[in-house]
Coordinates of N, CA, C and O in Angstrom, one line a residue:
M74 N -23.6 9.5 4.0 CA -23.0 8.6 4.4 C -22.4 9.2 5.4 O -21.7 8.1 6.6
A75 N -21.8 10.7 5.3 CA -21.2 11.0 6.3 C -21.6 11.3 7.4 O -20.7 11.4 8.1
E76 N -22.2 11.8 7.9 CA -22.8 11.5 8.9 C -23.1 10.9 9.3 O -22.6 10.1 10.1
N77 N -23.7 9.7 8.7 CA -23.1 8.0 9.3 C -21.7 8.2 10.2 O -20.8 7.0 10.6
S78 N -21.0 7.8 9.3 CA -19.2 7.8 9.0 C -19.0 8.7 10.0 O -17.9 8.0 10.8
T79 N -19.5 9.6 10.6 CA -18.9 10.8 11.5 C -18.9 10.1 12.9 O -18.8 10.1 13.6
L80 N -20.4 9.8 12.5 CA -20.9 9.0 13.7 C -19.8 8.0 14.0 O -19.9 7.3 15.5
L81 N -19.9 7.2 13.2 CA -19.1 6.0 13.5 C -18.0 6.0 14.3 O -17.2 5.2 14.9
I82 N -17.3 7.1 13.9 CA -15.9 7.4 14.2 C -16.0 8.0 14.9 O -15.1 7.7 16.1
D83 N -17.1 8.9 15.9 CA -17.1 9.1 17.0 C -16.7 8.6 18.0 O -16.2 8.1 18.7
R84 N -17.9 7.6 17.4 CA -18.2 5.9 18.1 C -16.1 5.1 18.7 O -16.2 4.3 20.2
L85 N -16.5 5.0 17.9 CA -15.2 4.2 17.5 C -13.6 4.8 18.4 O -13.1 4.5 19.7
I86 N -13.5 6.2 18.6 CA -12.7 7.0 19.3 C -13.1 6.8 20.7 O -12.4 7.0 21.8
A87 N -14.4 7.3 21.2 CA -14.5 7.7 22.0 C -14.3 6.1 23.1 O -14.0 5.7 24.0
E88 N -14.8 5.2 22.6 CA -14.4 3.3 23.4 C -13.2 3.1 22.1 O -12.8 1.8 23.0
F89 N -11.4 4.0 21.7 CA -10.9 3.5 21.6 C -10.0 2.4 23.0 O -9.8 1.6 23.0
A90 N -10.1 3.0 24.3 CA -8.9 2.0 25.2 C -9.8 1.9 25.5 O -9.5 0.2 26.4
E91 N -11.7 0.8 25.5 CA -11.8 -0.8 25.9 C -12.0 -0.5 25.2 O -12.3 -2.8 24.6
K92 N -11.7 -1.3 23.4 CA -12.1 -2.1 22.5 C -10.8 -2.0 21.7 O -10.0 -0.9 21.0
P93 N -10.0 -3.0 21.7 CA -8.3 -2.9 20.7 C -8.4 -3.0 20.4 O -7.6 -2.6 18.8
E94 N -9.9 -3.9 19.6 CA -9.9 -4.0 17.6 C -10.4 -2.1 17.7 O -9.9 -1.8 16.0
N95 N -10.7 -1.9 17.8 CA -10.3 0.0 17.3 C -9.3 0.7 16.7 O -9.9 1.2 15.7
P96 N -8.7 0.1 16.6 CA -7.7 0.8 16.1 C -7.6 0.4 14.3 O -7.3 1.1 13.3
A97 N -8.0 -0.2 14.1 CA -7.9 -1.8 12.9 C -9.7 -1.5 11.8 O -8.7 -0.1 10.5
A98 N -9.5 -0.7 13.2 CA -11.7 0.0 12.1 C -11.3 1.5 11.2 O -11.8 1.6 10.9
I99 N -10.8 1.9 12.7 CA -10.3 4.1 12.7 C -9.4 4.0 11.5 O -9.3 4.6 10.4
A100 N -8.5 2.6 11.3 CA -7.5 3.0 10.5 C -8.5 2.4 9.2 O -7.9 3.7 8.2
R101 N -9.1 1.7 9.0 CA -10.2 2.1 7.5 C -11.2 2.6 7.3 O -11.1 3.2 6.1
Y102 N -11.3 3.2 7.9 CA -12.4 4.8 7.8 C -11.9 5.6 7.2 O -11.8 6.5 6.7
Y103 N -10.3 6.3 8.2 CA -9.0 7.1 7.2 C -9.2 6.8 6.4 O -8.9 7.4 5.2
R104 N -8.3 5.1 6.0 CA -8.3 4.8 4.3 C -9.5 5.1 3.6 O -9.5 4.9 2.7
E105 N -10.5 5.0 3.6 CA -11.8 4.9 3.1 C -11.6 6.9 3.0 O -12.0 7.2 2.0
K106 N -11.7 7.7 3.8 CA -11.4 9.1 3.9 C -10.4 9.4 3.0 O -10.4 10.5 2.6
A107 N -9.0 8.8 2.7 CA -8.1 8.8 1.4 C -8.2 8.4 0.2 O -8.5 9.8 -0.6
M108 N -9.2 7.6 0.3 CA -9.8 7.7 -1.1 C -11.5 8.4 -1.8 O -11.2 8.9 -2.7
E109 N -12.2 9.0 -0.8 CA -13.0 9.9 -1.3 C -12.1 11.2 -1.3 O -12.3 11.7 -2.8
A110 N -11.0 11.7 -1.3 CA -10.1 12.9 -0.9 C -9.3 12.3 -3.0 O -9.8 13.6 -3.9
R111 N -9.0 11.8 -2.4 CA -8.1 10.8 -4.1 C -9.5 11.3 -5.6 O -9.2 11.4 -6.6
Q112 N -10.4 10.2 -5.2 CA -11.6 10.6 -6.1 C -12.3 12.2 -6.8 O -12.3 13.0 -7.7
E113 N -11.9 12.7 -5.7 CA -12.0 14.6 -5.7 C -10.3 15.4 -6.6 O -10.8 16.0 -7.3
V114 N -9.8 14.7 -6.4 CA -8.5 14.9 -7.2 C -8.5 14.8 -8.1 O -8.5 16.0 -9.0
A115 N -9.5 13.7 -8.5 CA -9.8 12.9 -10.3 C -11.0 13.7 -10.6 O -10.7 14.4 -11.5
Q116 N -11.2 14.1 -10.0 CA -12.6 15.1 -10.7 C -12.7 16.0 -11.7 O -12.6 16.2 -12.5
H117 N -11.4 16.9 -10.1 CA -11.2 18.8 -10.1 C -10.1 17.8 -11.4 O -9.9 19.5 -11.9
Q118 N -9.2 17.1 -11.6 CA -8.5 16.6 -12.9 C -9.2 16.9 -14.2 O -8.7 17.9 -15.3
A119 N -9.9 16.3 -13.7 CA -11.1 16.1 -15.0 C -11.6 17.4 -15.9 O -11.3 17.5 -16.8
M120 N -12.3 18.0 -14.9 CA -13.0 19.0 -14.9 C -11.8 20.2 -15.6 O -12.4 20.5 -16.2
R121 N -10.2 21.2 -14.5 CA -9.3 21.3 -15.5 C -9.0 21.4 -17.0 O -8.9 22.0 -17.6
K122 N -8.9 19.4 -17.6 CA -8.8 19.3 -19.1 C -9.7 20.0 -19.1 O -10.1 20.6 -20.3
S123 N -11.3 19.6 -19.2 CA -12.5 19.7 -20.1 C -12.2 21.5 -19.9 O -12.3 22.4 -21.5
Y124 N -11.7 22.4 -18.9 CA -11.8 23.6 -19.2 C -10.8 23.8 -20.1 O -10.6 25.0 -21.1
S125 N -9.1 23.6 -20.4 CA -8.6 23.7 -20.9 C -9.0 22.9 -22.2 O -8.6 24.1 -23.2
L126 N -10.0 22.7 -22.9 CA -10.4 22.4 -24.1 C -11.6 22.7 -24.5 O -11.6 23.4 -25.7
A127 N -12.4 23.6 -23.7 CA -13.3 24.7 -24.2 C -12.5 26.0 -24.2 O -13.2 26.8 -25.7
A128 N -10.9 26.1 -23.4 CA -10.4 27.4 -24.1 C -9.8 26.6 -25.0 O -9.8 27.9 -25.9
S129 N -10.0 26.2 -25.8 CA -9.2 26.2 -27.4 C -9.8 25.6 -28.4 O -10.5 25.7 -29.6
N130 N -11.4 25.7 -28.0 CA -12.6 26.7 -29.4 C -12.3 26.6 -29.7 O -12.7 27.9 -30.1
P131 N -11.5 27.0 -31.4 CA -12.5 27.7 -32.3 C -13.4 28.6 -32.3 O -12.9 29.7 -31.8
K132 N -14.3 28.2 -32.7 CA -15.7 28.5 -32.6 C -15.4 29.1 -31.8 O -17.2 30.3 -31.5
K133 N -16.2 28.9 -30.2 CA -16.0 29.7 -28.7 C -15.2 29.5 -28.0 O -15.2 29.0 -26.8
P134 N -14.2 30.4 -28.8 CA -13.2 30.6 -27.3 C -14.0 31.5 -25.3 O -14.3 32.3 -26.0
V135 N -13.0 30.5 -24.4 CA -13.6 31.0 -23.6 C -12.4 31.4 -22.9 O -11.0 30.2 -22.8
N136 N -13.0 32.1 -21.7 CA -11.9 32.5 -21.3 C -11.6 31.7 -19.4 O -12.5 31.9 -18.5
V137 N -10.8 30.7 -19.8 CA -11.2 29.8 -18.4 C -9.8 29.8 -17.2 O -9.8 29.2 -16.0
T138 N -8.8 30.7 -17.0 CA -8.2 31.0 -15.9 C -9.0 30.4 -15.1 O -8.0 30.1 -14.3
N139 N -9.7 31.7 -14.3 CA -9.9 30.7 -13.1 C -10.7 30.0 -12.9 O -10.8 29.7 -11.3
M140 N -11.1 29.9 -13.5 CA -11.9 28.4 -13.5 C -10.3 27.0 -13.4 O -11.0 26.3 -12.3
K141 N -9.9 27.2 -14.2 CA -8.4 26.4 -13.5 C -7.8 26.0 -12.5 O -7.2 25.6 -11.5
A142 N -7.9 27.5 -12.3 CA -7.6 28.0 -10.9 C -8.3 27.3 -9.7 O -6.9 27.1 -8.6
H143 N -9.3 27.2 -10.0 CA -10.7 27.0 -8.7 C -9.6 25.6 -8.9 O -10.1 25.3 -8.0
C144 N -9.9 24.3 -10.1 CA -9.8 23.2 -9.1 C -8.2 23.0 -9.4 O -8.7 22.1 -8.8
N145 N -7.2 24.3 -9.7 CA -5.7 23.9 -9.1 C -5.6 23.7 -7.4 O -5.3 23.0 -7.0
R146 N -6.8 24.8 -7.3 CA -6.6 24.8 -5.7 C -7.1 24.3 -5.7 O -6.6 23.4 -4.4
L147 N -8.3 23.1 -5.6 CA -9.3 22.1 -5.2 C -8.3 20.7 -4.8 O -7.8 20.0 -4.2
I148 N -7.6 21.0 -5.7 CA -6.3 19.6 -6.8 C -5.1 19.8 -5.7 O -5.0 18.6 -4.8
A149 N -4.7 20.4 -5.6 CA -4.2 21.3 -3.8 C -4.3 20.7 -2.6 O -4.1 19.7 -2.1
Q150 N -5.3 21.3 -2.2 CA -6.5 21.0 -1.1 C -6.4 19.3 -0.8 O -6.0 18.5 0.2
H151 N -6.8 19.4 -1.8 CA -7.8 17.5 -1.5 C -6.0 16.4 -1.6 O -6.6 15.2 -0.5
E152 N -5.6 17.0 -2.2 CA -4.4 15.9 -2.0 C -2.9 16.8 -0.9 O -3.0 14.5 -0.6
D153 N -3.4 17.2 0.0 CA -3.1 17.9 0.8 C -4.0 16.8 2.3 O -3.3 15.8 3.3
I154 N -5.0 16.9 1.9 CA -6.1 15.6 3.2 C -6.2 14.4 2.9 O -6.1 13.2 3.9
V155 N -6.0 13.4 1.5 CA -4.5 12.3 1.1 C -3.1 11.9 2.0 O -4.1 11.3 2.6
K156 N -3.5 12.6 2.3 CA -2.2 12.8 3.1 C -2.0 13.2 4.1 O -1.5 12.0 5.3
E157 N -2.9 13.8 4.8 CA -3.4 13.8 6.4 C -4.0 12.6 6.8 O -3.6 12.0 7.5
Y158 N -4.7 12.3 5.8 CA -6.1 10.5 6.0 C -5.2 9.5 6.4 O -5.4 8.6 6.9
V159 N -3.6 9.7 4.7 CA -3.1 8.1 4.9 C -1.7 8.5 6.0 O -2.0 7.0 7.0
L160 N -1.3 9.3 6.8 CA -0.6 9.5 8.1 C -1.7 9.3 9.2 O -1.1 8.0 10.2
M161 N -2.7 9.2 8.9 CA -3.7 9.2 10.0 C -3.7 7.7 9.8 O -3.4 7.2 12.0
A162 N -3.9 6.8 9.7 CA -4.0 5.6 9.5 C -3.1 4.6 9.3 O -3.6 3.9 9.9
E163 N -2.0 5.1 9.2 CA -0.7 4.6 9.6 C -0.5 4.8 11.4 O 0.3 3.4 11.7
E164 N -0.8 5.8 11.3 CA -0.3 5.6 13.2 C -1.7 4.6 13.8 O -1.1 3.7 14.7
Q165 N -2.9 4.4 12.9 CA -3.5 3.7 14.3 C -3.1 2.3 13.4 O -3.0 0.9 14.7
E166 N -2.2 1.7 12.7 CA -2.3 0.4 11.6 C -0.7 0.4 12.7 O -1.1 -1.0 13.4
K167 N 0.1 1.4 12.6 CA 1.4 0.9 14.2 C 0.5 0.0 15.5 O 1.2 -0.5 15.6
L168 N -0.9 1.3 15.3 CA -1.9 0.7 16.7 C -1.7 -1.2 17.3 O -1.7 -1.8 18.2
V169 N -1.7 -1.5 15.9 CA -2.2 -2.7 15.2 C -1.3 -3.9 15.7 O -1.7 -5.0 15.7
K170 N -0.4 -3.7 15.4 CA 0.6 -4.7 14.9 C 1.1 -4.7 16.6 O 1.0 -4.3 17.8

């Protein structure tokens, strides 16, 4: 899907000047990408929680500091990606109005 959506956005942007409906389609693309990034945030938040539970297991305690730090970094990165895609969608939506 990533390859197809990349080809689609490339075509929409290339045809931007000739087709007034493209800003709406581009905005939808960015909204979808923001949703995908939100899903990544949720996935890494769940993983971080799982690592915390694993660390608290009295039968087999595990040092998960690095694993949780990994999740925290990816959560922050994907939260930034969400913000960028939302901003881009908003810019395209201004062109539709």
